[in-house]
Short mmCIF file of C-alpha atoms in Angstrom, two decimals:
data_model
loop_
_atom_site.label_atom_id
_atom_site.label_comp_id
_atom_site.label_asym_id
_atom_site.label_seq_id
_atom_site.Cartn_x
_atom_site.Cartn_y
_atom_site.Cartn_z
CA TYR A 199 0.00 0.00 0.00
CA ARG A 200 1.44 3.36 -1.05
CA ASP A 201 -0.01 6.73 -0.16
CA GLU A 202 1.48 9.61 -2.13
CA ARG A 203 0.62 12.15 0.60
CA ILE A 204 2.46 10.14 3.26
CA GLU A 205 5.49 9.75 1.02
CA LYS A 206 5.61 13.53 0.45
CA PHE A 207 5.31 14.12 4.17
CA THR A 208 8.13 11.75 5.09
CA SER A 209 10.42 12.97 2.31
CA GLY A 210 10.22 16.60 3.42
CA THR A 211 8.56 17.83 0.22
CA GLY A 212 4.98 17.62 1.46
CA PHE A 213 2.38 20.16 2.22
CA GLN A 214 1.97 22.27 5.30
CA VAL A 215 -0.94 23.59 7.25
CA PRO A 216 -0.81 27.32 7.91
CA PHE A 217 -0.02 28.17 11.53
CA LEU A 218 -2.55 30.36 13.28
CA GLU A 219 -0.44 32.80 15.24
CA ILE A 220 -3.35 34.45 16.97
CA LEU A 221 -6.45 32.64 18.09
CA ARG A 222 -9.73 34.33 18.90
CA LYS A 223 -10.09 35.19 22.56
CA PRO A 224 -13.34 34.03 24.11
CA PHE A 225 -15.47 36.47 26.11
CA GLU A 226 -13.41 39.52 25.17
CA LYS A 227 -15.27 42.68 24.19
CA ALA A 228 -14.28 43.74 20.70
CA VAL A 229 -14.98 46.73 18.53
CA THR A 230 -18.49 46.19 17.26
CA LEU A 231 -20.51 47.58 14.42
CA THR A 232 -24.22 47.15 14.03
CA PRO A 233 -25.36 45.96 10.60
CA ARG A 234 -26.41 49.52 9.82
CA GLU A 235 -23.04 50.95 10.87
CA THR A 236 -21.28 48.28 8.83
CA MET A 237 -23.27 49.24 5.74
CA GLU A 238 -22.30 52.87 6.31
CA VAL A 239 -18.63 52.57 7.34
CA VAL A 240 -17.24 49.71 5.23
CA PRO A 241 -17.98 51.38 1.87
CA LEU A 242 -16.36 54.57 3.18
CA ILE A 243 -13.21 52.65 4.14
CA LEU A 244 -13.15 50.99 0.72
CA ARG A 245 -13.28 54.42 -0.95
CA LEU A 246 -10.01 55.52 0.61
CA LYS A 247 -7.25 55.88 -1.98
CA GLY A 248 -3.48 55.53 -2.20
CA LYS A 249 -1.48 56.04 0.99
CA ASP A 250 -4.60 56.55 3.08
CA ARG A 251 -5.94 53.16 2.02
CA ASP A 252 -2.56 51.51 2.70
CA ARG A 253 -2.34 53.11 6.14
CA MET A 254 -5.93 52.11 6.93
CA ASN A 255 -5.17 48.51 5.93
CA VAL A 256 -2.24 48.45 8.35
CA ALA A 257 -4.43 49.93 11.09
CA LEU A 258 -7.24 47.43 10.53
CA THR A 259 -4.85 44.48 10.46
CA ARG A 260 -3.09 45.58 13.64
CA LEU A 261 -6.35 46.43 15.41
CA ASN A 262 -7.61 42.96 14.55
CA ARG A 263 -4.45 41.45 16.03
CA ALA A 264 -4.73 43.60 19.14
CA ILE A 265 -8.26 42.37 19.67
CA ARG A 266 -7.24 38.72 19.31
CA ARG A 267 -4.01 38.64 21.30
CA HIS A 268 -4.04 37.32 24.85
CA SER A 269 -1.42 39.35 26.73
CA HIS A 270 -1.94 43.05 27.32
CA GLU A 271 1.69 43.58 26.32
CA ASP A 272 1.22 42.13 22.83
CA ARG A 273 -2.12 43.86 22.47
CA ALA A 274 -0.58 47.24 23.32
CA LEU A 275 2.21 46.73 20.76
CA ASP A 276 -0.25 46.01 17.95
CA LEU A 277 -2.55 48.79 19.08
CA ALA A 278 0.30 51.32 19.05
CA ILE A 279 1.17 50.28 15.48
CA ALA A 280 -2.48 50.70 14.45
CA LEU A 281 -2.65 54.17 15.99
CA GLU A 282 0.68 55.27 14.50
CA SER A 283 -0.31 54.10 11.04
CA LEU A 284 -3.33 56.41 11.19
CA LEU A 285 -2.09 59.38 13.18
CA VAL A 286 1.56 60.02 12.32
CA ASP A 287 3.59 59.93 9.16
CA GLY A 288 7.17 59.12 10.02
CA ALA A 289 9.41 58.13 12.87
CA GLY A 290 10.13 60.01 16.06
CA GLU A 291 8.68 60.49 19.51
CA ASN A 292 5.04 59.81 18.76
CA THR A 293 3.31 59.63 22.14
CA TYR A 294 2.41 63.32 22.19
CA ARG A 295 1.41 63.52 18.52
CA VAL A 296 -0.64 60.32 18.52
CA SER A 297 -2.48 61.10 21.75
CA LEU A 298 -3.24 64.69 20.68
CA ARG A 299 -4.46 63.66 17.24
CA ALA A 300 -6.54 60.84 18.73
CA ALA A 301 -8.24 63.37 21.00
CA LEU A 302 -8.87 65.77 18.14
CA LEU A 303 -10.47 63.06 16.00
CA TYR A 304 -12.42 61.42 18.80
CA PRO A 305 -16.11 62.42 18.73
CA GLY A 306 -17.92 63.97 21.64
CA GLY A 307 -17.32 66.68 24.16
CA LEU A 308 -14.19 67.76 25.95
CA ALA A 309 -14.36 65.06 28.64
CA LYS A 310 -14.51 62.28 26.04
CA LYS A 311 -11.67 63.80 24.05
CA LEU A 312 -9.51 64.16 27.17
CA ARG A 313 -10.22 60.55 28.14
CA ALA A 314 -9.29 59.34 24.63
CA ARG A 315 -6.03 61.29 24.90
CA ALA A 316 -5.24 59.88 28.36
CA ILE A 317 -5.98 56.31 27.25
CA THR A 318 -3.82 56.69 24.14
CA LYS A 319 -0.94 58.06 26.21
CA ALA A 320 -1.29 55.14 28.64
CA VAL A 321 -1.22 52.63 25.77
CA TYR A 322 2.07 54.22 24.69
CA VAL A 323 3.46 53.87 28.21
CA VAL A 324 2.62 50.15 28.08
CA ARG A 325 4.16 49.88 24.60
CA SER A 326 7.33 51.60 25.76
CA SER A 327 7.60 49.43 28.84
CA VAL A 328 7.27 46.28 26.74
CA ALA A 329 9.76 47.52 24.15
CA HIS A 330 12.38 48.38 26.79
CA SER A 331 11.86 45.76 29.49
CA GLY A 332 9.77 43.02 27.87
CA ARG A 333 6.82 43.44 30.22
CA ALA A 334 4.25 45.85 31.60
CA GLU A 335 2.81 46.21 35.07
CA ALA A 336 -0.70 44.94 35.86
CA LYS A 337 -1.80 48.50 36.69
CA ILE A 338 -0.97 51.77 34.97
CA LYS A 339 -1.63 55.41 35.78
CA VAL A 340 -4.25 57.15 33.68
CA ASP A 341 -4.80 60.79 34.61
CA GLY A 342 -3.20 60.19 38.01
CA ARG A 343 -5.30 57.12 38.91
CA LYS A 344 -4.13 53.50 38.77
CA GLU A 345 -6.19 51.37 36.38
CA GLU A 346 -5.94 47.76 35.25
CA THR A 347 -3.59 47.68 32.26
CA ASN A 348 -5.75 45.15 30.47
CA GLU A 349 -8.80 47.42 30.79
CA VAL A 350 -6.81 50.42 29.59
CA VAL A 351 -5.73 48.48 26.50
CA ASN A 352 -9.36 47.38 25.95
CA GLU A 353 -10.43 51.00 26.06
CA GLY A 354 -7.58 51.90 23.72
CA ILE A 355 -8.96 49.37 21.24
CA GLN A 356 -12.33 51.13 21.43
CA VAL A 357 -10.64 54.51 20.87
CA CYS A 358 -8.78 53.17 17.84
CA GLY A 359 -11.98 51.72 16.40
CA GLU A 360 -13.70 55.07 16.76
CA ILE A 361 -10.76 56.87 15.11
CA ILE A 362 -11.00 54.47 12.18
CA ARG A 363 -14.72 55.26 11.92
CA GLN A 364 -14.06 59.02 12.01
CA ILE A 365 -11.38 58.81 9.32
CA ALA A 366 -13.72 56.75 7.13
CA ILE A 367 -16.45 59.38 7.54
CA ARG A 368 -14.00 62.18 6.65
CA GLY A 369 -12.84 60.26 3.58
CA ALA A 370 -9.14 60.75 4.29
CA ILE A 371 -6.54 60.67 7.00
CA PRO A 372 -6.03 64.25 8.21
CA GLU A 373 -2.67 65.89 7.49
#
């Protein structure tokens, strides 16, 4: 009895199954769109052109990864990349620029904008901690109060999702 698939497998020339790097996390709140919102926002995202479309694709991919990752450290890294792809164009110290631009784009009154800015800054503190020491503390300061890092990253994901929505509505990434 000869099986061609088994022979390929044992000879090293066979096929491979793609590895799923990131598995869906059960019971984790994600960015959600109602069917109506989906019908409104997705076509707007698809209308983006050139660099804006490329940057949006990076942001959506990294936001998706941030939602699916298990550790708050990995989630913060992907979230920071998503935010940077949308809110800055180039290298440098981005915490100030990203958090300010996030606040400016975030809808709502002053309190909501200030909260979006504080959350974005906190996500960057987590990102920096992970980049420089390989880990982040379980709690982080947001506007002078200690909050659970995981919850701060969750809120950062919500902020990023809303920024994506606002950019789609505007039809371009602001200069």
